[in-house]
Amino acid sequence: MSELTVAESPSAIAPQQPTVPAAELPGGAVSEAGAADDAAAERPVRASNPRRSGLRALAHGQGLAGLLLIAVITLAALAAGVLTKYGPLEQIPGANLLGPSGEHWLGTDHLNRDVFTRMLYGIRVDLLIAFLAVPTGAALGSVVGLAATVNPVADVVAQRVFDLILAFPALIFAIALTAVTGPGAHAVAIVIIAAEIPIFGRQIRTAVLAVREQPFVEAATVIGASTGWTLRKHVLPNVIEPLGVQLALSLSLAVFVDSAMSFIGIGVRPPDPSLGSIIAESTRNLDANPAMAVGPLLVVSALTLGFLLIAQALGRARRAI
C-alpha cells in the first residue's frame, strides 16, 4: 500500500506523503523490495518540490527581472520623504507648469505641485490598495470555492454568483458601484475584491475536485488517514501553490483597474495623489509639460510588466514539475 501512495502521486512531495509505520499496514510489515521501491520513487519526487522550483524561478531570468522592477518602484515610493523635499499637496510659489529640471524631475502641474513627489506618493496609495484588495478577494474566493466542493447547493449558488460578477467588465461594474457608494479608494478596493472572488473561487474549486480524485489521496484514505490529515498534507498543498501564479496576474490587473478608475474620476479623488489621477490631470496640460504624463505612465507599465513577469516565471516552473 505504501508503494501505491508514493508511486502514483504524480507531483507529490515526499514529506507530504502519508508516512505509515509498518505496524499500521495490513500484515504489519513491508518487504525489503517494497521499501527499496519507495526509496527510489522518493528521490526524483523530492527533486521536483514546487516550492523550491518557484523560488528558483524567481531567482533568475524573468522572475528576477519582475521582482527587481516591483522592488525598485516600491522602495522608491517608501523613500519618498528622502527622495523629495516637497509634500504631495504642497504648492510651490512661482512654479506653475514648469518643465523637468534638477529641482523638479518631472516638472510641476497647474497647481504648482511637484509631479515627481505626487507620483511617488501616488504609488504608495495604488500599491496599498492592490496589496490589500487582491489577497482579500483571493481569500474570500477560496473560501467560497472550498464550500462549493462540499455542498452541492452551495456549489450551484456559488457558480451563479460567479457568473453574475463575471458578466460585467471590471470598469462597468466600477461605474455601477460608485453610483451607489461614491468614488474613492474604498470603491477601488471593493471593485478589485469583487473581481477576484470568482477568479480564485473557480480556480480553487476546480483544483480541489481534481486533487481529491488522485490515487495518492485515495490511498491515504484506504490506509486510515483522517480527513483533516489528508486535507492538510495532500489537498491543500496541491491546491494553494498554483494560486501564486494567479495572485501575480491579479496584482497586475489591480494596478490597471486602480489607474483606470482614477483616470476617469471614480477612483482615488484629487487632491489625493494617484497614478491615474495624475495622468488625467496631465492630459489638460500636455503642451506645457508633457513629462507630467510620461512618469506615471511608465510606472504603471513597469508595475504591470513586473507582476506579469513574475506570473510567467511561476507558471513555467509549475509546468516543469
Short mmCIF file of N, CA and C in Angstrom, two decimals, residues 134-303:
data_model
loop_
_atom_site.label_atom_id
_atom_site.label_comp_id
_atom_site.label_asym_id
_atom_site.label_seq_id
_atom_site.Cartn_x
_atom_site.Cartn_y
_atom_site.Cartn_z
N VAL A 134 -6.35 42.50 -3.37
CA VAL A 134 -6.19 41.22 -4.08
C VAL A 134 -6.14 40.03 -3.11
N PRO A 135 -5.31 40.06 -2.05
CA PRO A 135 -5.35 38.92 -1.11
C PRO A 135 -6.71 38.75 -0.44
N THR A 136 -7.40 39.87 -0.17
CA THR A 136 -8.73 39.74 0.43
C THR A 136 -9.69 39.04 -0.52
N GLY A 137 -9.68 39.46 -1.79
CA GLY A 137 -10.53 38.79 -2.77
C GLY A 137 -10.15 37.34 -2.97
N ALA A 138 -8.84 37.06 -2.93
CA ALA A 138 -8.38 35.68 -3.07
C ALA A 138 -8.85 34.82 -1.90
N ALA A 139 -8.77 35.36 -0.69
CA ALA A 139 -9.20 34.60 0.49
C ALA A 139 -10.70 34.33 0.46
N LEU A 140 -11.49 35.36 0.14
CA LEU A 140 -12.94 35.17 0.09
C LEU A 140 -13.32 34.19 -1.02
N GLY A 141 -12.69 34.34 -2.19
CA GLY A 141 -12.98 33.42 -3.29
C GLY A 141 -12.60 31.99 -2.96
N SER A 142 -11.48 31.81 -2.25
CA SER A 142 -11.04 30.46 -1.89
C SER A 142 -12.01 29.81 -0.92
N VAL A 143 -12.51 30.59 0.04
CA VAL A 143 -13.48 30.05 1.00
C VAL A 143 -14.75 29.61 0.27
N VAL A 144 -15.23 30.46 -0.65
CA VAL A 144 -16.45 30.11 -1.40
C VAL A 144 -16.19 28.89 -2.28
N GLY A 145 -15.01 28.84 -2.91
CA GLY A 145 -14.68 27.70 -3.76
C GLY A 145 -14.60 26.40 -2.98
N LEU A 146 -14.01 26.44 -1.78
CA LEU A 146 -13.95 25.24 -0.94
C LEU A 146 -15.34 24.81 -0.50
N ALA A 147 -16.18 25.78 -0.13
CA ALA A 147 -17.55 25.45 0.28
C ALA A 147 -18.31 24.81 -0.87
N ALA A 148 -18.03 25.25 -2.10
CA ALA A 148 -18.73 24.70 -3.26
C ALA A 148 -18.38 23.24 -3.50
N THR A 149 -17.21 22.80 -3.06
CA THR A 149 -16.82 21.40 -3.26
C THR A 149 -17.43 20.48 -2.21
N VAL A 150 -17.98 21.04 -1.15
CA VAL A 150 -18.52 20.23 -0.05
C VAL A 150 -20.02 20.05 -0.18
N ASN A 151 -20.71 21.12 -0.56
CA ASN A 151 -22.17 21.10 -0.59
C ASN A 151 -22.68 21.37 -2.00
N PRO A 152 -23.49 20.49 -2.58
CA PRO A 152 -23.99 20.70 -3.95
C PRO A 152 -24.83 21.97 -4.09
N VAL A 153 -25.62 22.29 -3.09
CA VAL A 153 -26.44 23.51 -3.15
C VAL A 153 -25.54 24.74 -3.14
N ALA A 154 -24.54 24.74 -2.27
CA ALA A 154 -23.59 25.85 -2.24
C ALA A 154 -22.85 25.97 -3.56
N ASP A 155 -22.59 24.84 -4.19
CA ASP A 155 -21.90 24.85 -5.48
C ASP A 155 -22.73 25.57 -6.54
N VAL A 156 -24.02 25.25 -6.61
CA VAL A 156 -24.90 25.88 -7.59
C VAL A 156 -25.00 27.38 -7.33
N VAL A 157 -25.20 27.76 -6.08
CA VAL A 157 -25.32 29.18 -5.74
C VAL A 157 -24.03 29.93 -6.08
N ALA A 158 -22.89 29.33 -5.71
CA ALA A 158 -21.61 29.98 -5.97
C ALA A 158 -21.37 30.17 -7.47
N GLN A 159 -21.68 29.16 -8.26
CA GLN A 159 -21.47 29.27 -9.71
C GLN A 159 -22.33 30.36 -10.32
N ARG A 160 -23.57 30.50 -9.86
CA ARG A 160 -24.44 31.54 -10.41
C ARG A 160 -23.96 32.93 -9.99
N VAL A 161 -23.47 33.07 -8.77
CA VAL A 161 -22.92 34.36 -8.32
C VAL A 161 -21.66 34.69 -9.12
N PHE A 162 -20.81 33.71 -9.35
CA PHE A 162 -19.61 33.93 -10.16
C PHE A 162 -19.98 34.38 -11.57
N ASP A 163 -20.97 33.72 -12.15
CA ASP A 163 -21.41 34.09 -13.50
C ASP A 163 -21.92 35.54 -13.53
N LEU A 164 -22.64 35.93 -12.50
CA LEU A 164 -23.19 37.28 -12.46
C LEU A 164 -22.08 38.32 -12.38
N ILE A 165 -21.08 38.07 -11.56
CA ILE A 165 -19.97 39.03 -11.42
C ILE A 165 -19.17 39.10 -12.70
N LEU A 166 -18.88 37.94 -13.29
CA LEU A 166 -18.05 37.90 -14.49
C LEU A 166 -18.78 38.42 -15.73
N ALA A 167 -20.09 38.55 -15.64
CA ALA A 167 -20.85 39.06 -16.78
C ALA A 167 -20.57 40.53 -17.04
N PHE A 168 -20.08 41.24 -16.03
CA PHE A 168 -19.82 42.68 -16.18
C PHE A 168 -18.31 42.92 -16.23
N PRO A 169 -17.83 43.66 -17.22
CA PRO A 169 -16.42 44.07 -17.20
C PRO A 169 -16.12 44.88 -15.94
N ALA A 170 -14.87 44.85 -15.52
CA ALA A 170 -14.49 45.48 -14.25
C ALA A 170 -14.86 46.96 -14.21
N LEU A 171 -14.62 47.69 -15.30
CA LEU A 171 -14.89 49.13 -15.29
C LEU A 171 -16.40 49.41 -15.28
N ILE A 172 -17.19 48.58 -15.97
CA ILE A 172 -18.64 48.77 -15.93
C ILE A 172 -19.16 48.51 -14.51
N PHE A 173 -18.65 47.47 -13.90
CA PHE A 173 -19.03 47.19 -12.51
C PHE A 173 -18.59 48.33 -11.59
N ALA A 174 -17.41 48.90 -11.85
CA ALA A 174 -16.90 50.01 -11.04
C ALA A 174 -17.80 51.23 -11.15
N ILE A 175 -18.26 51.54 -12.36
CA ILE A 175 -19.14 52.69 -12.54
C ILE A 175 -20.46 52.48 -11.81
N ALA A 176 -21.00 51.27 -11.90
CA ALA A 176 -22.26 50.98 -11.20
C ALA A 176 -22.08 51.07 -9.69
N LEU A 177 -20.95 50.59 -9.19
CA LEU A 177 -20.71 50.61 -7.74
C LEU A 177 -20.55 52.02 -7.23
N THR A 178 -19.76 52.83 -7.93
CA THR A 178 -19.53 54.21 -7.46
C THR A 178 -20.80 55.06 -7.54
N ALA A 179 -21.75 54.66 -8.36
CA ALA A 179 -23.03 55.37 -8.38
C ALA A 179 -23.77 55.18 -7.06
N VAL A 180 -23.45 54.09 -6.36
CA VAL A 180 -24.10 53.80 -5.07
C VAL A 180 -23.24 54.28 -3.91
N THR A 181 -21.96 53.96 -3.92
CA THR A 181 -21.09 54.25 -2.78
C THR A 181 -20.35 55.57 -2.91
N GLY A 182 -20.26 56.11 -4.12
CA GLY A 182 -19.46 57.30 -4.34
C GLY A 182 -18.02 56.93 -4.66
N PRO A 183 -17.32 57.80 -5.39
CA PRO A 183 -15.93 57.49 -5.76
C PRO A 183 -14.98 57.57 -4.58
N GLY A 184 -13.83 56.95 -4.74
CA GLY A 184 -12.82 56.99 -3.69
C GLY A 184 -12.00 55.71 -3.66
N ALA A 185 -11.02 55.67 -2.78
CA ALA A 185 -10.17 54.48 -2.66
C ALA A 185 -10.97 53.26 -2.23
N HIS A 186 -12.00 53.47 -1.41
CA HIS A 186 -12.81 52.33 -0.96
C HIS A 186 -13.54 51.68 -2.14
N ALA A 187 -13.98 52.49 -3.09
CA ALA A 187 -14.66 51.95 -4.27
C ALA A 187 -13.70 51.10 -5.10
N VAL A 188 -12.46 51.57 -5.24
CA VAL A 188 -11.46 50.81 -5.99
C VAL A 188 -11.22 49.46 -5.32
N ALA A 189 -11.08 49.46 -4.00
CA ALA A 189 -10.82 48.22 -3.27
C ALA A 189 -11.98 47.24 -3.42
N ILE A 190 -13.22 47.74 -3.31
CA ILE A 190 -14.38 46.86 -3.43
C ILE A 190 -14.46 46.24 -4.82
N VAL A 191 -14.20 47.04 -5.85
CA VAL A 191 -14.24 46.52 -7.21
C VAL A 191 -13.20 45.42 -7.41
N ILE A 192 -11.99 45.66 -6.93
CA ILE A 192 -10.93 44.65 -7.10
C ILE A 192 -11.27 43.37 -6.33
N ILE A 193 -11.76 43.52 -5.10
CA ILE A 193 -12.13 42.34 -4.31
C ILE A 193 -13.23 41.55 -5.02
N ALA A 194 -14.26 42.25 -5.49
CA ALA A 194 -15.37 41.57 -6.16
C ALA A 194 -14.91 40.88 -7.44
N ALA A 195 -13.96 41.51 -8.15
CA ALA A 195 -13.48 40.90 -9.39
C ALA A 195 -12.64 39.65 -9.14
N GLU A 196 -11.97 39.60 -8.00
CA GLU A 196 -11.09 38.47 -7.72
C GLU A 196 -11.83 37.27 -7.12
N ILE A 197 -12.97 37.49 -6.49
CA ILE A 197 -13.69 36.39 -5.83
C ILE A 197 -14.03 35.27 -6.82
N PRO A 198 -14.67 35.55 -7.96
CA PRO A 198 -14.98 34.43 -8.87
C PRO A 198 -13.74 33.81 -9.50
N ILE A 199 -12.70 34.60 -9.72
CA ILE A 199 -11.48 34.06 -10.33
C ILE A 199 -10.85 33.00 -9.42
N PHE A 200 -10.62 33.37 -8.16
CA PHE A 200 -10.00 32.44 -7.23
C PHE A 200 -10.98 31.35 -6.80
N GLY A 201 -12.27 31.69 -6.70
CA GLY A 201 -13.26 30.68 -6.30
C GLY A 201 -13.32 29.54 -7.29
N ARG A 202 -13.38 29.86 -8.57
CA ARG A 202 -13.45 28.80 -9.58
C ARG A 202 -12.14 28.02 -9.66
N GLN A 203 -11.02 28.72 -9.49
CA GLN A 203 -9.74 28.02 -9.58
C GLN A 203 -9.58 27.04 -8.42
N ILE A 204 -9.92 27.46 -7.22
CA ILE A 204 -9.75 26.56 -6.07
C ILE A 204 -10.76 25.41 -6.15
N ARG A 205 -11.96 25.67 -6.63
CA ARG A 205 -12.97 24.61 -6.78
C ARG A 205 -12.48 23.56 -7.77
N THR A 206 -12.00 23.99 -8.92
CA THR A 206 -11.52 23.05 -9.92
C THR A 206 -10.33 22.25 -9.42
N ALA A 207 -9.42 22.92 -8.71
CA ALA A 207 -8.23 22.24 -8.21
C ALA A 207 -8.58 21.20 -7.16
N VAL A 208 -9.47 21.54 -6.25
CA VAL A 208 -9.85 20.59 -5.19
C VAL A 208 -10.53 19.37 -5.79
N LEU A 209 -11.45 19.59 -6.73
CA LEU A 209 -12.15 18.46 -7.35
C LEU A 209 -11.18 17.54 -8.09
N ALA A 210 -10.13 18.13 -8.68
CA ALA A 210 -9.16 17.31 -9.40
C ALA A 210 -8.24 16.55 -8.45
N VAL A 211 -7.77 17.22 -7.39
CA VAL A 211 -6.80 16.59 -6.50
C VAL A 211 -7.42 15.49 -5.67
N ARG A 212 -8.64 15.65 -5.22
CA ARG A 212 -9.22 14.65 -4.33
C ARG A 212 -9.55 13.35 -5.05
N GLU A 213 -9.47 13.34 -6.38
CA GLU A 213 -9.67 12.12 -7.14
C GLU A 213 -8.35 11.42 -7.48
N GLN A 214 -7.23 12.01 -7.07
CA GLN A 214 -5.93 11.42 -7.38
C GLN A 214 -5.69 10.15 -6.56
N PRO A 215 -4.93 9.21 -7.12
CA PRO A 215 -4.68 7.94 -6.41
C PRO A 215 -4.02 8.11 -5.05
N PHE A 216 -3.13 9.09 -4.91
CA PHE A 216 -2.44 9.21 -3.62
C PHE A 216 -3.39 9.70 -2.53
N VAL A 217 -4.44 10.45 -2.88
CA VAL A 217 -5.44 10.83 -1.89
C VAL A 217 -6.29 9.62 -1.53
N GLU A 218 -6.68 8.85 -2.53
CA GLU A 218 -7.46 7.64 -2.26
C GLU A 218 -6.65 6.65 -1.42
N ALA A 219 -5.35 6.55 -1.70
CA ALA A 219 -4.50 5.64 -0.93
C ALA A 219 -4.40 6.07 0.52
N ALA A 220 -4.31 7.39 0.75
CA ALA A 220 -4.25 7.89 2.12
C ALA A 220 -5.53 7.55 2.87
N THR A 221 -6.66 7.61 2.19
CA THR A 221 -7.93 7.26 2.82
C THR A 221 -7.99 5.77 3.14
N VAL A 222 -7.48 4.94 2.23
CA VAL A 222 -7.53 3.49 2.42
C VAL A 222 -6.70 3.06 3.63
N ILE A 223 -5.57 3.66 3.83
CA ILE A 223 -4.70 3.24 4.94
C ILE A 223 -5.16 3.82 6.28
N GLY A 224 -6.27 4.56 6.26
CA GLY A 224 -6.84 5.03 7.51
C GLY A 224 -6.48 6.44 7.89
N ALA A 225 -5.91 7.23 6.99
CA ALA A 225 -5.57 8.61 7.31
C ALA A 225 -6.85 9.41 7.53
N SER A 226 -6.82 10.31 8.50
CA SER A 226 -8.00 11.11 8.79
C SER A 226 -8.25 12.14 7.69
N THR A 227 -9.46 12.63 7.64
CA THR A 227 -9.81 13.63 6.63
C THR A 227 -8.98 14.90 6.80
N GLY A 228 -8.80 15.33 8.05
CA GLY A 228 -8.00 16.52 8.30
C GLY A 228 -6.56 16.34 7.87
N TRP A 229 -5.99 15.16 8.14
CA TRP A 229 -4.60 14.90 7.74
C TRP A 229 -4.47 14.89 6.22
N THR A 230 -5.41 14.24 5.55
CA THR A 230 -5.38 14.17 4.09
C THR A 230 -5.53 15.56 3.48
N LEU A 231 -6.43 16.35 4.04
CA LEU A 231 -6.64 17.70 3.53
C LEU A 231 -5.40 18.55 3.71
N ARG A 232 -4.77 18.43 4.90
CA ARG A 232 -3.61 19.26 5.21
C ARG A 232 -2.37 18.84 4.43
N LYS A 233 -2.17 17.54 4.26
CA LYS A 233 -0.94 17.04 3.65
C LYS A 233 -1.02 16.88 2.14
N HIS A 234 -2.20 16.63 1.62
CA HIS A 234 -2.32 16.31 0.19
C HIS A 234 -3.07 17.37 -0.60
N VAL A 235 -4.29 17.67 -0.13
CA VAL A 235 -5.17 18.51 -0.95
C VAL A 235 -4.70 19.97 -0.94
N LEU A 236 -4.59 20.56 0.24
CA LEU A 236 -4.27 21.99 0.31
C LEU A 236 -2.93 22.36 -0.32
N PRO A 237 -1.83 21.61 -0.07
CA PRO A 237 -0.57 21.97 -0.74
C PRO A 237 -0.66 21.94 -2.25
N ASN A 238 -1.38 20.99 -2.81
CA ASN A 238 -1.50 20.90 -4.26
C ASN A 238 -2.47 21.91 -4.83
N VAL A 239 -3.30 22.51 -3.97
CA VAL A 239 -4.28 23.50 -4.43
C VAL A 239 -3.76 24.92 -4.25
N ILE A 240 -3.09 25.18 -3.13
CA ILE A 240 -2.69 26.54 -2.80
C ILE A 240 -1.50 27.00 -3.65
N GLU A 241 -0.55 26.11 -3.87
CA GLU A 241 0.67 26.52 -4.56
C GLU A 241 0.43 27.08 -5.96
N PRO A 242 -0.46 26.49 -6.78
CA PRO A 242 -0.70 27.08 -8.10
C PRO A 242 -1.35 28.46 -8.05
N LEU A 243 -1.92 28.84 -6.90
CA LEU A 243 -2.57 30.14 -6.80
C LEU A 243 -1.56 31.29 -6.84
N GLY A 244 -0.27 30.99 -6.65
CA GLY A 244 0.74 32.05 -6.72
C GLY A 244 0.78 32.71 -8.09
N VAL A 245 0.59 31.90 -9.13
CA VAL A 245 0.57 32.45 -10.49
C VAL A 245 -0.60 33.40 -10.66
N GLN A 246 -1.78 32.96 -10.21
CA GLN A 246 -2.97 33.81 -10.34
C GLN A 246 -2.86 35.05 -9.48
N LEU A 247 -2.21 34.95 -8.33
CA LEU A 247 -2.04 36.11 -7.46
C LEU A 247 -1.23 37.19 -8.15
N ALA A 248 -0.14 36.80 -8.82
CA ALA A 248 0.68 37.77 -9.54
C ALA A 248 -0.10 38.40 -10.69
N LEU A 249 -0.85 37.57 -11.42
CA LEU A 249 -1.67 38.11 -12.51
C LEU A 249 -2.71 39.08 -11.98
N SER A 250 -3.32 38.75 -10.85
CA SER A 250 -4.36 39.61 -10.29
C SER A 250 -3.78 40.93 -9.81
N LEU A 251 -2.57 40.93 -9.30
CA LEU A 251 -1.94 42.18 -8.88
C LEU A 251 -1.70 43.10 -10.07
N SER A 252 -1.30 42.53 -11.21
CA SER A 252 -1.12 43.35 -12.40
C SER A 252 -2.46 43.93 -12.86
N LEU A 253 -3.52 43.14 -12.78
CA LEU A 253 -4.85 43.63 -13.14
C LEU A 253 -5.31 44.71 -12.16
N ALA A 254 -5.00 44.54 -10.88
CA ALA A 254 -5.41 45.53 -9.87
C ALA A 254 -4.76 46.88 -10.13
N VAL A 255 -3.50 46.89 -10.51
CA VAL A 255 -2.81 48.15 -10.82
C VAL A 255 -3.51 48.85 -11.98
N PHE A 256 -3.87 48.08 -13.00
CA PHE A 256 -4.54 48.66 -14.16
C PHE A 256 -5.92 49.20 -13.79
N VAL A 257 -6.71 48.40 -13.05
CA VAL A 257 -8.07 48.84 -12.67
C VAL A 257 -8.00 50.08 -11.79
N ASP A 258 -7.09 50.10 -10.85
CA ASP A 258 -6.93 51.26 -9.97
C ASP A 258 -6.62 52.51 -10.78
N SER A 259 -5.65 52.41 -11.69
CA SER A 259 -5.28 53.57 -12.51
C SER A 259 -6.41 54.00 -13.42
N ALA A 260 -7.11 53.02 -14.01
CA ALA A 260 -8.21 53.35 -14.92
C ALA A 260 -9.35 54.05 -14.19
N MET A 261 -9.70 53.56 -13.01
CA MET A 261 -10.78 54.19 -12.25
C MET A 261 -10.41 55.61 -11.83
N SER A 262 -9.18 55.81 -11.40
CA SER A 262 -8.75 57.17 -11.03
C SER A 262 -8.68 58.08 -12.25
N PHE A 263 -8.32 57.51 -13.39
CA PHE A 263 -8.22 58.31 -14.62
C PHE A 263 -9.57 58.86 -15.04
N ILE A 264 -10.63 58.05 -14.92
CA ILE A 264 -11.94 58.52 -15.34
C ILE A 264 -12.71 59.20 -14.21
N GLY A 265 -12.06 59.34 -13.05
CA GLY A 265 -12.63 60.13 -11.98
C GLY A 265 -13.50 59.41 -10.98
N ILE A 266 -13.46 58.07 -10.94
CA ILE A 266 -14.27 57.33 -9.98
C ILE A 266 -13.40 56.55 -9.00
N GLY A 267 -12.10 56.79 -9.03
CA GLY A 267 -11.19 56.13 -8.12
C GLY A 267 -10.74 57.08 -7.02
N VAL A 268 -9.44 57.06 -6.74
CA VAL A 268 -8.88 57.98 -5.76
C VAL A 268 -9.12 59.40 -6.23
N ARG A 269 -9.69 60.21 -5.38
CA ARG A 269 -10.13 61.55 -5.77
C ARG A 269 -9.06 62.60 -5.47
N PRO A 270 -8.88 63.57 -6.37
CA PRO A 270 -8.00 64.69 -6.07
C PRO A 270 -8.54 65.45 -4.85
N PRO A 271 -7.67 66.07 -4.07
CA PRO A 271 -6.24 66.29 -4.34
C PRO A 271 -5.33 65.13 -3.93
N ASP A 272 -5.89 64.02 -3.40
CA ASP A 272 -5.04 62.89 -3.04
C ASP A 272 -4.34 62.35 -4.29
N PRO A 273 -3.06 62.04 -4.18
CA PRO A 273 -2.31 61.60 -5.36
C PRO A 273 -2.64 60.16 -5.75
N SER A 274 -2.68 59.90 -7.03
CA SER A 274 -2.84 58.57 -7.60
C SER A 274 -2.28 58.61 -9.01
N LEU A 275 -1.71 57.50 -9.45
CA LEU A 275 -1.12 57.49 -10.79
C LEU A 275 -2.16 57.82 -11.85
N GLY A 276 -3.35 57.26 -11.72
CA GLY A 276 -4.39 57.52 -12.70
C GLY A 276 -4.84 58.96 -12.72
N SER A 277 -5.00 59.56 -11.54
CA SER A 277 -5.45 60.96 -11.48
C SER A 277 -4.37 61.90 -12.00
N ILE A 278 -3.11 61.59 -11.77
CA ILE A 278 -2.02 62.42 -12.30
C ILE A 278 -2.02 62.37 -13.82
N ILE A 279 -2.23 61.17 -14.38
CA ILE A 279 -2.30 61.05 -15.84
C ILE A 279 -3.48 61.84 -16.39
N ALA A 280 -4.62 61.77 -15.69
CA ALA A 280 -5.80 62.53 -16.13
C ALA A 280 -5.54 64.03 -16.11
N GLU A 281 -4.88 64.51 -15.06
CA GLU A 281 -4.56 65.94 -14.98
C GLU A 281 -3.57 66.35 -16.07
N SER A 282 -2.67 65.45 -16.42
CA SER A 282 -1.66 65.79 -17.42
C SER A 282 -2.25 65.96 -18.81
N THR A 283 -3.39 65.32 -19.09
CA THR A 283 -3.98 65.44 -20.43
C THR A 283 -4.43 66.86 -20.74
N ARG A 284 -4.66 67.65 -19.70
CA ARG A 284 -5.07 69.04 -19.91
C ARG A 284 -3.89 69.98 -20.05
N ASN A 285 -2.69 69.46 -19.80
CA ASN A 285 -1.51 70.34 -19.83
C ASN A 285 -0.35 69.72 -20.60
N LEU A 286 -0.66 68.92 -21.60
CA LEU A 286 0.39 68.24 -22.35
C LEU A 286 1.28 69.23 -23.10
N ASP A 287 0.72 70.30 -23.59
CA ASP A 287 1.53 71.28 -24.34
C ASP A 287 2.55 71.96 -23.43
N ALA A 288 2.16 72.25 -22.19
CA ALA A 288 3.04 72.97 -21.28
C ALA A 288 4.07 72.05 -20.64
N ASN A 289 3.67 70.83 -20.27
CA ASN A 289 4.59 69.92 -19.59
C ASN A 289 4.26 68.47 -19.93
N PRO A 290 4.74 67.98 -21.08
CA PRO A 290 4.46 66.58 -21.47
C PRO A 290 5.01 65.56 -20.48
N ALA A 291 6.09 65.91 -19.76
CA ALA A 291 6.69 64.96 -18.82
C ALA A 291 5.77 64.61 -17.67
N MET A 292 4.77 65.42 -17.46
CA MET A 292 3.83 65.18 -16.37
C MET A 292 3.10 63.85 -16.56
N ALA A 293 2.88 63.44 -17.81
CA ALA A 293 2.21 62.18 -18.09
C ALA A 293 3.19 61.02 -18.25
N VAL A 294 4.41 61.31 -18.69
CA VAL A 294 5.36 60.26 -19.00
C VAL A 294 5.72 59.43 -17.77
N GLY A 295 6.02 60.12 -16.67
CA GLY A 295 6.44 59.41 -15.46
C GLY A 295 5.41 58.42 -14.95
N PRO A 296 4.17 58.86 -14.66
CA PRO A 296 3.15 57.92 -14.18
C PRO A 296 2.84 56.80 -15.17
N LEU A 297 2.83 57.09 -16.46
CA LEU A 297 2.58 56.05 -17.46
C LEU A 297 3.66 54.98 -17.42
N LEU A 298 4.91 55.40 -17.31
CA LEU A 298 6.00 54.44 -17.23
C LEU A 298 5.90 53.58 -15.96
N VAL A 299 5.50 54.20 -14.86
CA VAL A 299 5.39 53.45 -13.61
C VAL A 299 4.27 52.42 -13.69
N VAL A 300 3.11 52.81 -14.22
CA VAL A 300 2.00 51.86 -14.37
C VAL A 300 2.43 50.70 -15.27
N SER A 301 3.12 51.02 -16.37
CA SER A 301 3.58 49.97 -17.28
C SER A 301 4.59 49.05 -16.60
N ALA A 302 5.51 49.64 -15.83
CA ALA A 302 6.54 48.84 -15.16
C ALA A 302 5.93 47.94 -14.09
N LEU A 303 4.97 48.44 -13.33
CA LEU A 303 4.32 47.61 -12.31
C LEU A 303 3.57 46.45 -12.95
#
